[in-house]
Amino acid sequence: MFKRTLLLDASDIQRALARMAHEIAERNPASANVVLVGIQRGGVHLARRLSTLLKDVWGHDVTVGALDVNMHRDDLNHRVPPQIHPTSIPFDVTEKNVILVDDVLFSGRTTRAAMDALNDFGRPRAIQLAVLVDRGHRELPIKADFVGKNVPTSLQERINVALNEEDGEDAVHLERQ
Amino acid sequence: MTWNRKHLLDIQSLSAEEIFIVLDTARGFKAVGERAIKTVPALRGKTVVNLFIEPSTRTRISFELAAQRLTADVINFTAEASSLKKGETLKDTARNLEALNADIIIIRHSATGAPHFLSRFLNASVVNAGDGAHEHPTQALLDVFTIREKKGRIEGLNVTILGDILYSRVARSNIWALLKLGAKVTLCGPSTLVPRDFERLGCRITHDVREAIENADIINLLRIQHERQRKTMFPSIGEYASLFGLNRARLALTKPDVLIMHPGPINRGVEIDSSVADCSRSVILEQVTNGLAVRMAVLFLVNGGKGPQEIRA
């Protein structure tokens, strides 16, 4: 069946997120202007964790939104209809530094859809991208600003991100058939 | 569980899981209507045809707006202004629309089974917007969506459908949806309009309004459809209103948290008293809002339900 290799365990994930939070803080001196937007589902949990970590660095709350990009995908004709999760951006993104958060960066199409979707909510001053795992194989000119771990993969492999909030454990596995 | 239907023809053939997929998807689309920019590009470049052979305003407008909010192109086709008047058959009309590369055809027709008929030879998706007295699936979906949103569940609730059941496609679709999702359904109205046959579906039937509404969590009122009644099924509108209309006095007999629903258009003073239609327990206008979200979800799902396909240039 599946051959599974553990890439990151719970403490690895925690350390990666802590480092990413510091990198985000370094890149964004105007901390009050930063908002986090997680891409459903995994990205939302990661955005919440980054928000907590950034609060320790900056000493103030960092707002978190959730974005479902499925209505903006360009591959709706090639797959069964995706499940739609709530989008909740309870703040104006105009002139904000928006950090998009996702669990895995792959083709870049989700990120493109997220930028399109975000456009409907206002005009951010800047959009940056934070991902826990970058597995390569980009199909669009998109690059992450903050990366937890770079993992060179083949197209036959899958990255499985399990998060406490959803799956009861923190772990990133590489799966191969 | 994923959605893999190309058409939405009726509720009878859906599973409870499929109904829940529509309801969950609709929740996401409802939020789109609350934004400053109310459109998403999910059906960009698709053509949706409203083929309304029987007059309708609210359902057609709701479907039209739903398609527009998904960035589809919409054509409205009504019987009065069409070549059906010149003797063209429904099949030929539909084939002509498909020759124009229509992706989704939404049909309302006075004949039961018209959407099923189209679905047998069209490549386009077919959505039933009401066929005769048979089904009106999106109405039932928006009704259960509203119930779930307000009550948090559907299973175990007592739902009373009051009024003209015999001629009502809304009643039939609602009965299927509610029973599949585990609600208890009571039908009430004059014996001429509430046939005993419905007991075989698993509904309870009563002709005593008081008994029908006392324990109801939801009362869904149906309009007396003058246009569908070939012969008089009850002596007068006045008598119907006094025996079965939901007025203040009858409302006082209901549970304090009862929901009053109506698919519209309402006949004030007939099946529903004006003050009841406008009271805080009435969710009639929220049904209209939810109808738009549910129809967006249905168009989104049937479009994807065709499975992998070539991208059209």
mmCIF file of C-alpha atoms in Angstrom, chain B:
data_model
loop_
_atom_site.group_PDB
_atom_site.id
_atom_site.type_symbol
_atom_site.label_atom_id
_atom_site.label_comp_id
_atom_site.label_asym_id
_atom_site.label_seq_id
_atom_site.Cartn_x
_atom_site.Cartn_y
_atom_site.Cartn_z
ATOM 1 C CA MET B 1 -18.791 11.317 -0.018
ATOM 2 C CA THR B 2 -18.596 13.499 -3.120
ATOM 3 C CA TRP B 3 -21.191 14.850 -5.532
ATOM 4 C CA ASN B 4 -21.143 13.217 -8.947
ATOM 5 C CA ARG B 5 -24.508 14.025 -10.450
ATOM 6 C CA LYS B 6 -24.723 15.904 -13.692
ATOM 7 C CA HIS B 7 -28.402 16.807 -13.230
ATOM 8 C CA LEU B 8 -30.722 17.771 -10.405
ATOM 9 C CA LEU B 9 -34.034 16.269 -11.455
ATOM 10 C CA ASP B 10 -35.790 15.480 -8.188
ATOM 11 C CA ILE B 11 -35.284 14.934 -4.474
ATOM 12 C CA GLN B 12 -36.688 11.409 -4.548
ATOM 13 C CA SER B 13 -33.534 9.950 -6.085
ATOM 14 C CA LEU B 14 -31.063 11.821 -3.806
ATOM 15 C CA SER B 15 -29.534 10.262 -0.718
ATOM 16 C CA ALA B 16 -29.465 12.054 2.634
ATOM 17 C CA GLU B 17 -25.686 12.482 2.168
ATOM 18 C CA GLU B 18 -26.186 14.177 -1.187
ATOM 19 C CA ILE B 19 -28.757 16.538 0.312
ATOM 20 C CA PHE B 20 -26.261 17.439 3.043
ATOM 21 C CA ILE B 21 -23.575 18.160 0.420
ATOM 22 C CA VAL B 22 -25.914 20.693 -1.193
ATOM 23 C CA LEU B 23 -26.717 22.265 2.199
ATOM 24 C CA ASP B 24 -23.039 22.508 3.222
ATOM 25 C CA THR B 25 -22.068 23.964 -0.140
ATOM 26 C CA ALA B 26 -24.911 26.479 0.066
ATOM 27 C CA ARG B 27 -23.596 27.698 3.403
ATOM 28 C CA GLY B 28 -20.383 28.797 1.708
ATOM 29 C CA PHE B 29 -22.268 30.497 -1.105
ATOM 30 C CA LYS B 30 -24.592 32.326 1.284
ATOM 31 C CA ALA B 31 -21.566 34.152 2.665
ATOM 32 C CA VAL B 32 -20.700 35.361 -0.855
ATOM 33 C CA GLY B 33 -23.988 37.292 -0.972
ATOM 34 C CA GLU B 34 -23.028 39.159 2.187
ATOM 35 C CA ARG B 35 -19.796 40.581 0.736
ATOM 36 C CA ALA B 36 -19.242 43.894 -0.976
ATOM 37 C CA ILE B 37 -18.336 42.006 -4.172
ATOM 38 C CA LYS B 38 -21.063 39.411 -4.520
ATOM 39 C CA THR B 39 -19.707 37.408 -7.433
ATOM 40 C CA VAL B 40 -17.250 34.514 -7.649
ATOM 41 C CA PRO B 41 -15.781 33.117 -10.880
ATOM 42 C CA ALA B 42 -16.807 29.479 -10.322
ATOM 43 C CA LEU B 43 -18.892 29.265 -13.545
ATOM 44 C CA ARG B 44 -16.936 31.778 -15.583
ATOM 45 C CA GLY B 45 -17.488 31.223 -19.299
ATOM 46 C CA LYS B 46 -20.423 28.855 -18.768
ATOM 47 C CA THR B 47 -23.823 29.456 -20.321
ATOM 48 C CA VAL B 48 -26.938 28.895 -18.239
ATOM 49 C CA VAL B 49 -30.374 28.862 -19.865
ATOM 50 C CA ASN B 50 -33.556 29.510 -17.955
ATOM 51 C CA LEU B 51 -36.087 27.531 -19.964
ATOM 52 C CA PHE B 52 -39.336 28.532 -18.325
ATOM 53 C CA ILE B 53 -42.240 27.035 -20.221
ATOM 54 C CA GLU B 54 -44.565 27.811 -17.325
ATOM 55 C CA PRO B 55 -44.728 31.347 -15.920
ATOM 56 C CA SER B 56 -42.611 32.074 -12.870
ATOM 57 C CA THR B 57 -41.042 35.226 -11.556
ATOM 58 C CA ARG B 58 -39.390 34.494 -8.247
ATOM 59 C CA THR B 59 -37.805 31.154 -9.113
ATOM 60 C CA ARG B 60 -36.547 32.468 -12.453
ATOM 61 C CA ILE B 61 -35.093 35.611 -10.879
ATOM 62 C CA SER B 62 -33.486 33.543 -8.132
ATOM 63 C CA PHE B 63 -31.850 31.176 -10.661
ATOM 64 C CA GLU B 64 -30.840 34.082 -12.879
ATOM 65 C CA LEU B 65 -29.160 35.932 -10.036
ATOM 66 C CA ALA B 66 -27.549 32.714 -8.783
ATOM 67 C CA ALA B 67 -25.999 32.116 -12.214
ATOM 68 C CA GLN B 68 -24.844 35.732 -12.456
ATOM 69 C CA ARG B 69 -23.212 35.591 -9.046
ATOM 70 C CA LEU B 70 -21.231 32.592 -10.289
ATOM 71 C CA THR B 71 -20.160 34.688 -13.317
ATOM 72 C CA ALA B 72 -22.079 32.523 -15.813
ATOM 73 C CA ASP B 73 -23.816 33.997 -18.846
ATOM 74 C CA VAL B 74 -27.592 33.684 -18.587
ATOM 75 C CA ILE B 75 -30.277 33.487 -21.221
ATOM 76 C CA ASN B 76 -33.936 33.703 -20.240
ATOM 77 C CA PHE B 77 -36.369 31.816 -22.380
ATOM 78 C CA THR B 78 -40.081 32.102 -21.747
ATOM 79 C CA ALA B 79 -42.885 30.253 -23.469
ATOM 80 C CA GLU B 80 -44.808 33.384 -24.420
ATOM 81 C CA ALA B 81 -41.968 34.826 -26.473
ATOM 82 C CA SER B 82 -40.690 31.608 -28.005
ATOM 83 C CA SER B 83 -41.036 29.382 -31.016
ATOM 84 C CA LEU B 84 -42.952 26.900 -28.855
ATOM 85 C CA LYS B 85 -45.840 29.148 -29.774
ATOM 86 C CA LYS B 86 -45.037 28.411 -33.396
ATOM 87 C CA GLY B 87 -45.312 24.680 -32.840
ATOM 88 C CA GLU B 88 -41.719 23.710 -32.046
ATOM 89 C CA THR B 89 -41.443 20.726 -29.696
ATOM 90 C CA LEU B 90 -39.725 20.922 -26.318
ATOM 91 C CA LYS B 91 -37.098 18.476 -27.552
ATOM 92 C CA ASP B 92 -36.249 20.650 -30.559
ATOM 93 C CA THR B 93 -36.164 23.798 -28.444
ATOM 94 C CA ALA B 94 -33.756 22.166 -26.000
ATOM 95 C CA ARG B 95 -31.573 20.815 -28.817
ATOM 96 C CA ASN B 96 -31.375 24.287 -30.318
ATOM 97 C CA LEU B 97 -30.265 25.715 -26.986
ATOM 98 C CA GLU B 98 -27.630 23.047 -26.716
ATOM 99 C CA ALA B 99 -26.443 23.857 -30.235
ATOM 100 C CA LEU B 100 -25.627 27.283 -28.802
ATOM 101 C CA ASN B 101 -23.351 25.496 -26.295
ATOM 102 C CA ALA B 102 -25.574 25.856 -23.255
ATOM 103 C CA ASP B 103 -23.885 24.166 -20.284
ATOM 104 C CA ILE B 104 -26.796 24.103 -17.850
ATOM 105 C CA ILE B 105 -30.503 24.169 -18.735
ATOM 106 C CA ILE B 106 -32.894 25.080 -15.940
ATOM 107 C CA ILE B 107 -36.379 23.989 -16.844
ATOM 108 C CA ARG B 108 -39.809 24.744 -15.483
ATOM 109 C CA HIS B 109 -42.632 22.923 -17.204
ATOM 110 C CA SER B 110 -46.271 22.099 -16.498
ATOM 111 C CA ALA B 111 -45.672 18.462 -17.458
ATOM 112 C CA THR B 112 -44.386 16.001 -14.869
ATOM 113 C CA GLY B 113 -41.087 14.481 -15.964
ATOM 114 C CA ALA B 114 -40.141 17.165 -18.505
ATOM 115 C CA PRO B 115 -36.659 17.637 -16.917
ATOM 116 C CA HIS B 116 -36.098 13.858 -16.855
ATOM 117 C CA PHE B 117 -37.084 13.721 -20.528
ATOM 118 C CA LEU B 118 -34.538 16.417 -21.451
ATOM 119 C CA SER B 119 -31.801 14.771 -19.399
ATOM 120 C CA ARG B 120 -32.048 11.615 -21.519
ATOM 121 C CA PHE B 121 -30.761 13.247 -24.702
ATOM 122 C CA LEU B 122 -28.948 16.451 -23.675
ATOM 123 C CA ASN B 123 -25.253 16.713 -22.927
ATOM 124 C CA ALA B 124 -25.951 19.836 -20.892
ATOM 125 C CA SER B 125 -26.818 19.580 -17.197
ATOM 126 C CA VAL B 126 -30.539 19.780 -16.470
ATOM 127 C CA VAL B 127 -31.922 21.388 -13.317
ATOM 128 C CA ASN B 128 -35.595 20.965 -12.453
ATOM 129 C CA ALA B 129 -37.181 24.285 -11.445
ATOM 130 C CA GLY B 130 -40.605 22.696 -11.047
ATOM 131 C CA ASP B 131 -42.370 20.071 -13.176
ATOM 132 C CA GLY B 132 -46.160 19.948 -12.952
ATOM 133 C CA ALA B 133 -47.337 18.745 -9.558
ATOM 134 C CA HIS B 134 -44.316 16.418 -9.326
ATOM 135 C CA GLU B 135 -41.245 18.077 -7.794
ATOM 136 C CA HIS B 136 -39.587 21.417 -7.128
ATOM 137 C CA PRO B 137 -36.254 20.225 -5.724
ATOM 138 C CA THR B 138 -34.518 23.560 -5.112
ATOM 139 C CA GLN B 139 -37.510 24.781 -3.082
ATOM 140 C CA ALA B 140 -37.258 21.733 -0.809
ATOM 141 C CA LEU B 141 -33.481 22.195 -0.503
ATOM 142 C CA LEU B 142 -33.855 25.838 0.508
ATOM 143 C CA ASP B 143 -36.583 24.882 2.980
ATOM 144 C CA VAL B 144 -34.423 22.266 4.709
ATOM 145 C CA PHE B 145 -31.446 24.660 4.557
ATOM 146 C CA THR B 146 -33.545 27.276 6.390
ATOM 147 C CA ILE B 147 -34.749 24.738 8.947
ATOM 148 C CA ARG B 148 -31.215 23.513 9.629
ATOM 149 C CA GLU B 149 -29.883 27.048 9.910
ATOM 150 C CA LYS B 150 -32.598 28.067 12.378
ATOM 151 C CA LYS B 151 -32.980 24.863 14.396
ATOM 152 C CA GLY B 152 -29.473 23.432 14.073
ATOM 153 C CA ARG B 153 -30.861 20.077 12.915
ATOM 154 C CA ILE B 154 -33.632 18.425 10.936
ATOM 155 C CA GLU B 155 -33.743 14.934 12.413
ATOM 156 C CA GLY B 156 -36.551 14.439 14.907
ATOM 157 C CA LEU B 157 -38.313 17.735 14.201
ATOM 158 C CA ASN B 158 -42.080 17.854 13.696
ATOM 159 C CA VAL B 159 -42.842 19.537 10.388
ATOM 160 C CA THR B 160 -46.425 20.310 9.416
ATOM 161 C CA ILE B 161 -47.222 21.100 5.801
ATOM 162 C CA LEU B 162 -50.565 22.866 5.675
ATOM 163 C CA GLY B 163 -52.601 23.619 2.581
ATOM 164 C CA ASP B 164 -52.960 22.358 -0.965
ATOM 165 C CA ILE B 165 -50.907 19.149 -0.946
ATOM 166 C CA LEU B 166 -52.592 17.481 -3.919
ATOM 167 C CA TYR B 167 -51.464 19.997 -6.535
ATOM 168 C CA SER B 168 -48.211 20.952 -4.864
ATOM 169 C CA ARG B 169 -44.784 19.989 -6.196
ATOM 170 C CA VAL B 170 -43.329 21.915 -3.254
ATOM 171 C CA ALA B 171 -45.102 19.537 -0.881
ATOM 172 C CA ARG B 172 -43.829 16.433 -2.688
ATOM 173 C CA SER B 173 -40.219 17.598 -2.793
ATOM 174 C CA ASN B 174 -40.383 18.724 0.828
ATOM 175 C CA ILE B 175 -41.840 15.398 1.941
ATOM 176 C CA TRP B 176 -39.014 13.471 0.270
ATOM 177 C CA ALA B 177 -36.312 15.729 1.675
ATOM 178 C CA LEU B 178 -37.711 15.879 5.210
ATOM 179 C CA LEU B 179 -38.301 12.131 5.497
ATOM 180 C CA LYS B 180 -34.836 11.324 4.141
ATOM 181 C CA LEU B 181 -33.306 13.650 6.744
ATOM 182 C CA GLY B 182 -35.304 12.100 9.587
ATOM 183 C CA ALA B 183 -38.026 14.682 10.275
ATOM 184 C CA LYS B 184 -41.597 13.704 11.165
ATOM 185 C CA VAL B 185 -43.999 15.071 8.570
ATOM 186 C CA THR B 186 -47.666 15.894 9.156
ATOM 187 C CA LEU B 187 -49.889 16.947 6.275
ATOM 188 C CA CYS B 188 -53.013 18.967 6.902
ATOM 189 C CA GLY B 189 -55.711 20.609 4.772
ATOM 190 C CA PRO B 190 -59.173 19.936 3.364
ATOM 191 C CA SER B 191 -59.669 16.226 2.662
ATOM 192 C CA THR B 192 -60.088 16.994 -1.049
ATOM 193 C CA LEU B 193 -56.571 18.502 -1.160
ATOM 194 C CA VAL B 194 -54.794 16.030 1.160
ATOM 195 C CA PRO B 195 -55.154 12.549 -0.301
ATOM 196 C CA ARG B 196 -54.739 9.552 2.028
ATOM 197 C CA ASP B 197 -52.195 8.109 -0.440
ATOM 198 C CA PHE B 198 -49.495 10.246 1.161
ATOM 199 C CA GLU B 199 -49.609 8.050 4.264
ATOM 200 C CA ARG B 200 -47.825 5.392 2.232
ATOM 201 C CA LEU B 201 -44.810 7.699 1.951
ATOM 202 C CA GLY B 202 -44.583 7.798 5.743
ATOM 203 C CA CYS B 203 -46.476 11.024 6.457
ATOM 204 C CA ARG B 204 -49.135 11.538 9.092
ATOM 205 C CA ILE B 205 -52.382 13.023 7.811
ATOM 206 C CA THR B 206 -54.914 15.041 9.725
ATOM 207 C CA HIS B 207 -57.688 17.423 8.775
ATOM 208 C CA ASP B 208 -57.761 19.080 12.198
ATOM 209 C CA VAL B 209 -55.602 22.222 12.093
ATOM 210 C CA ARG B 210 -55.298 22.506 15.844
ATOM 211 C CA GLU B 211 -53.891 19.019 16.140
ATOM 212 C CA ALA B 212 -51.568 19.615 13.172
ATOM 213 C CA ILE B 213 -49.951 22.762 14.510
ATOM 214 C CA GLU B 214 -49.876 22.193 18.288
ATOM 215 C CA ASN B 215 -46.687 20.141 18.379
ATOM 216 C CA ALA B 216 -45.105 21.460 15.211
ATOM 217 C CA ASP B 217 -41.561 22.818 15.231
ATOM 218 C CA ILE B 218 -42.090 24.077 11.706
ATOM 219 C CA ILE B 219 -45.291 25.028 9.883
ATOM 220 C CA ASN B 220 -44.860 25.221 6.129
ATOM 221 C CA LEU B 221 -47.869 26.899 4.546
ATOM 222 C CA LEU B 222 -48.728 26.249 0.933
ATOM 223 C CA ARG B 223 -50.581 28.607 -1.316
ATOM 224 C CA ILE B 224 -54.009 27.656 -2.629
ATOM 225 C CA GLN B 225 -53.219 27.297 -6.302
ATOM 226 C CA HIS B 226 -56.235 28.644 -8.133
ATOM 227 C CA GLU B 227 -54.493 28.181 -11.473
ATOM 228 C CA ARG B 228 -53.968 24.468 -10.948
ATOM 229 C CA GLN B 229 -57.462 23.592 -9.750
ATOM 230 C CA ARG B 230 -59.572 22.321 -12.537
ATOM 231 C CA LYS B 231 -62.592 21.898 -10.316
ATOM 232 C CA THR B 232 -63.516 23.434 -7.024
ATOM 233 C CA MET B 233 -61.944 21.465 -4.206
ATOM 234 C CA PHE B 234 -63.501 23.480 -1.363
ATOM 235 C CA PRO B 235 -66.581 25.735 -1.141
ATOM 236 C CA SER B 236 -64.916 29.160 -0.923
ATOM 237 C CA ILE B 237 -61.707 31.007 -0.177
ATOM 238 C CA GLY B 238 -63.407 32.513 2.868
ATOM 239 C CA GLU B 239 -64.244 29.106 4.233
ATOM 240 C CA TYR B 240 -60.702 27.869 3.622
ATOM 241 C CA ALA B 241 -59.300 30.878 5.458
ATOM 242 C CA SER B 242 -61.541 30.378 8.465
ATOM 243 C CA LEU B 243 -60.965 26.606 8.684
ATOM 244 C CA PHE B 244 -57.289 26.312 7.702
ATOM 245 C CA GLY B 245 -55.752 29.797 7.541
ATOM 246 C CA LEU B 246 -52.962 30.539 10.028
ATOM 247 C CA ASN B 247 -54.210 33.508 12.038
ATOM 248 C CA ARG B 248 -53.240 35.063 15.386
ATOM 249 C CA ALA B 249 -55.605 32.816 17.365
ATOM 250 C CA ARG B 250 -54.153 29.655 15.827
ATOM 251 C CA LEU B 251 -50.594 30.935 16.195
ATOM 252 C CA ALA B 252 -51.260 31.201 19.954
ATOM 253 C CA LEU B 253 -51.723 27.401 20.042
ATOM 254 C CA THR B 254 -48.286 26.671 18.620
ATOM 255 C CA LYS B 255 -44.928 26.132 20.302
ATOM 256 C CA PRO B 256 -43.271 29.444 21.223
ATOM 257 C CA ASP B 257 -40.290 28.718 18.945
ATOM 258 C CA VAL B 258 -42.256 27.482 15.917
ATOM 259 C CA LEU B 259 -40.973 28.575 12.500
ATOM 260 C CA ILE B 260 -43.530 29.810 9.963
ATOM 261 C CA MET B 261 -42.488 29.100 6.376
ATOM 262 C CA HIS B 262 -44.102 29.731 3.006
ATOM 263 C CA PRO B 263 -42.671 29.225 -0.494
ATOM 264 C CA GLY B 264 -44.409 32.351 -1.772
ATOM 265 C CA PRO B 265 -46.152 34.130 -3.251
ATOM 266 C CA ILE B 266 -48.276 34.499 -0.127
ATOM 267 C CA ASN B 267 -52.003 35.204 -0.234
ATOM 268 C CA ARG B 268 -52.498 37.456 2.764
ATOM 269 C CA GLY B 269 -55.799 36.705 4.480
ATOM 270 C CA VAL B 270 -56.160 33.288 2.832
ATOM 271 C CA GLU B 271 -53.629 30.690 4.002
ATOM 272 C CA ILE B 272 -51.794 33.190 6.200
ATOM 273 C CA ASP B 273 -52.982 36.202 8.154
ATOM 274 C CA SER B 274 -51.093 39.411 7.427
ATOM 275 C CA SER B 275 -49.897 39.817 11.019
ATOM 276 C CA VAL B 276 -48.603 36.220 11.068
ATOM 277 C CA ALA B 277 -46.707 36.656 7.803
ATOM 278 C CA ASP B 278 -44.898 39.643 9.285
ATOM 279 C CA CYS B 279 -44.362 38.272 12.819
ATOM 280 C CA SER B 280 -40.967 37.417 14.295
ATOM 281 C CA ARG B 281 -41.463 33.662 13.844
ATOM 282 C CA SER B 282 -41.947 34.021 10.113
ATOM 283 C CA VAL B 283 -38.822 33.209 8.078
ATOM 284 C CA ILE B 284 -40.468 33.760 4.689
ATOM 285 C CA LEU B 285 -38.008 36.400 3.490
ATOM 286 C CA GLU B 286 -35.010 34.465 4.795
ATOM 287 C CA GLN B 287 -36.202 31.591 2.623
ATOM 288 C CA VAL B 288 -35.820 33.889 -0.380
ATOM 289 C CA THR B 289 -32.239 34.784 0.628
ATOM 290 C CA ASN B 290 -31.406 31.134 1.253
ATOM 291 C CA GLY B 291 -32.969 30.157 -2.074
ATOM 292 C CA LEU B 292 -30.332 32.150 -3.882
ATOM 293 C CA ALA B 293 -27.505 30.444 -1.957
ATOM 294 C CA VAL B 294 -28.983 26.973 -2.520
ATOM 295 C CA ARG B 295 -29.376 27.602 -6.262
ATOM 296 C CA MET B 296 -25.770 28.810 -6.498
ATOM 297 C CA ALA B 297 -24.725 25.587 -4.769
ATOM 298 C CA VAL B 298 -26.826 23.453 -7.139
ATOM 299 C CA LEU B 299 -25.426 25.135 -10.271
ATOM 300 C CA PHE B 300 -21.885 24.792 -8.887
ATOM 301 C CA LEU B 301 -22.376 21.101 -8.079
ATOM 302 C CA VAL B 302 -24.105 19.964 -11.290
ATOM 303 C CA ASN B 303 -21.458 21.780 -13.321
ATOM 304 C CA GLY B 304 -18.710 19.872 -11.508
ATOM 305 C CA GLY B 305 -20.742 16.663 -11.439
ATOM 306 C CA LYS B 306 -20.079 16.113 -15.131
ATOM 307 C CA GLY B 307 -16.643 14.919 -14.211
ATOM 308 C CA PRO B 308 -13.412 15.671 -16.043
ATOM 309 C CA GLN B 309 -13.986 17.446 -19.328
ATOM 310 C CA GLU B 310 -12.089 19.403 -21.894
ATOM 311 C CA ILE B 311 -11.591 23.076 -21.236
ATOM 312 C CA ARG B 312 -13.364 25.000 -23.955
ATOM 313 C CA ALA B 313 -11.236 27.573 -25.667
#
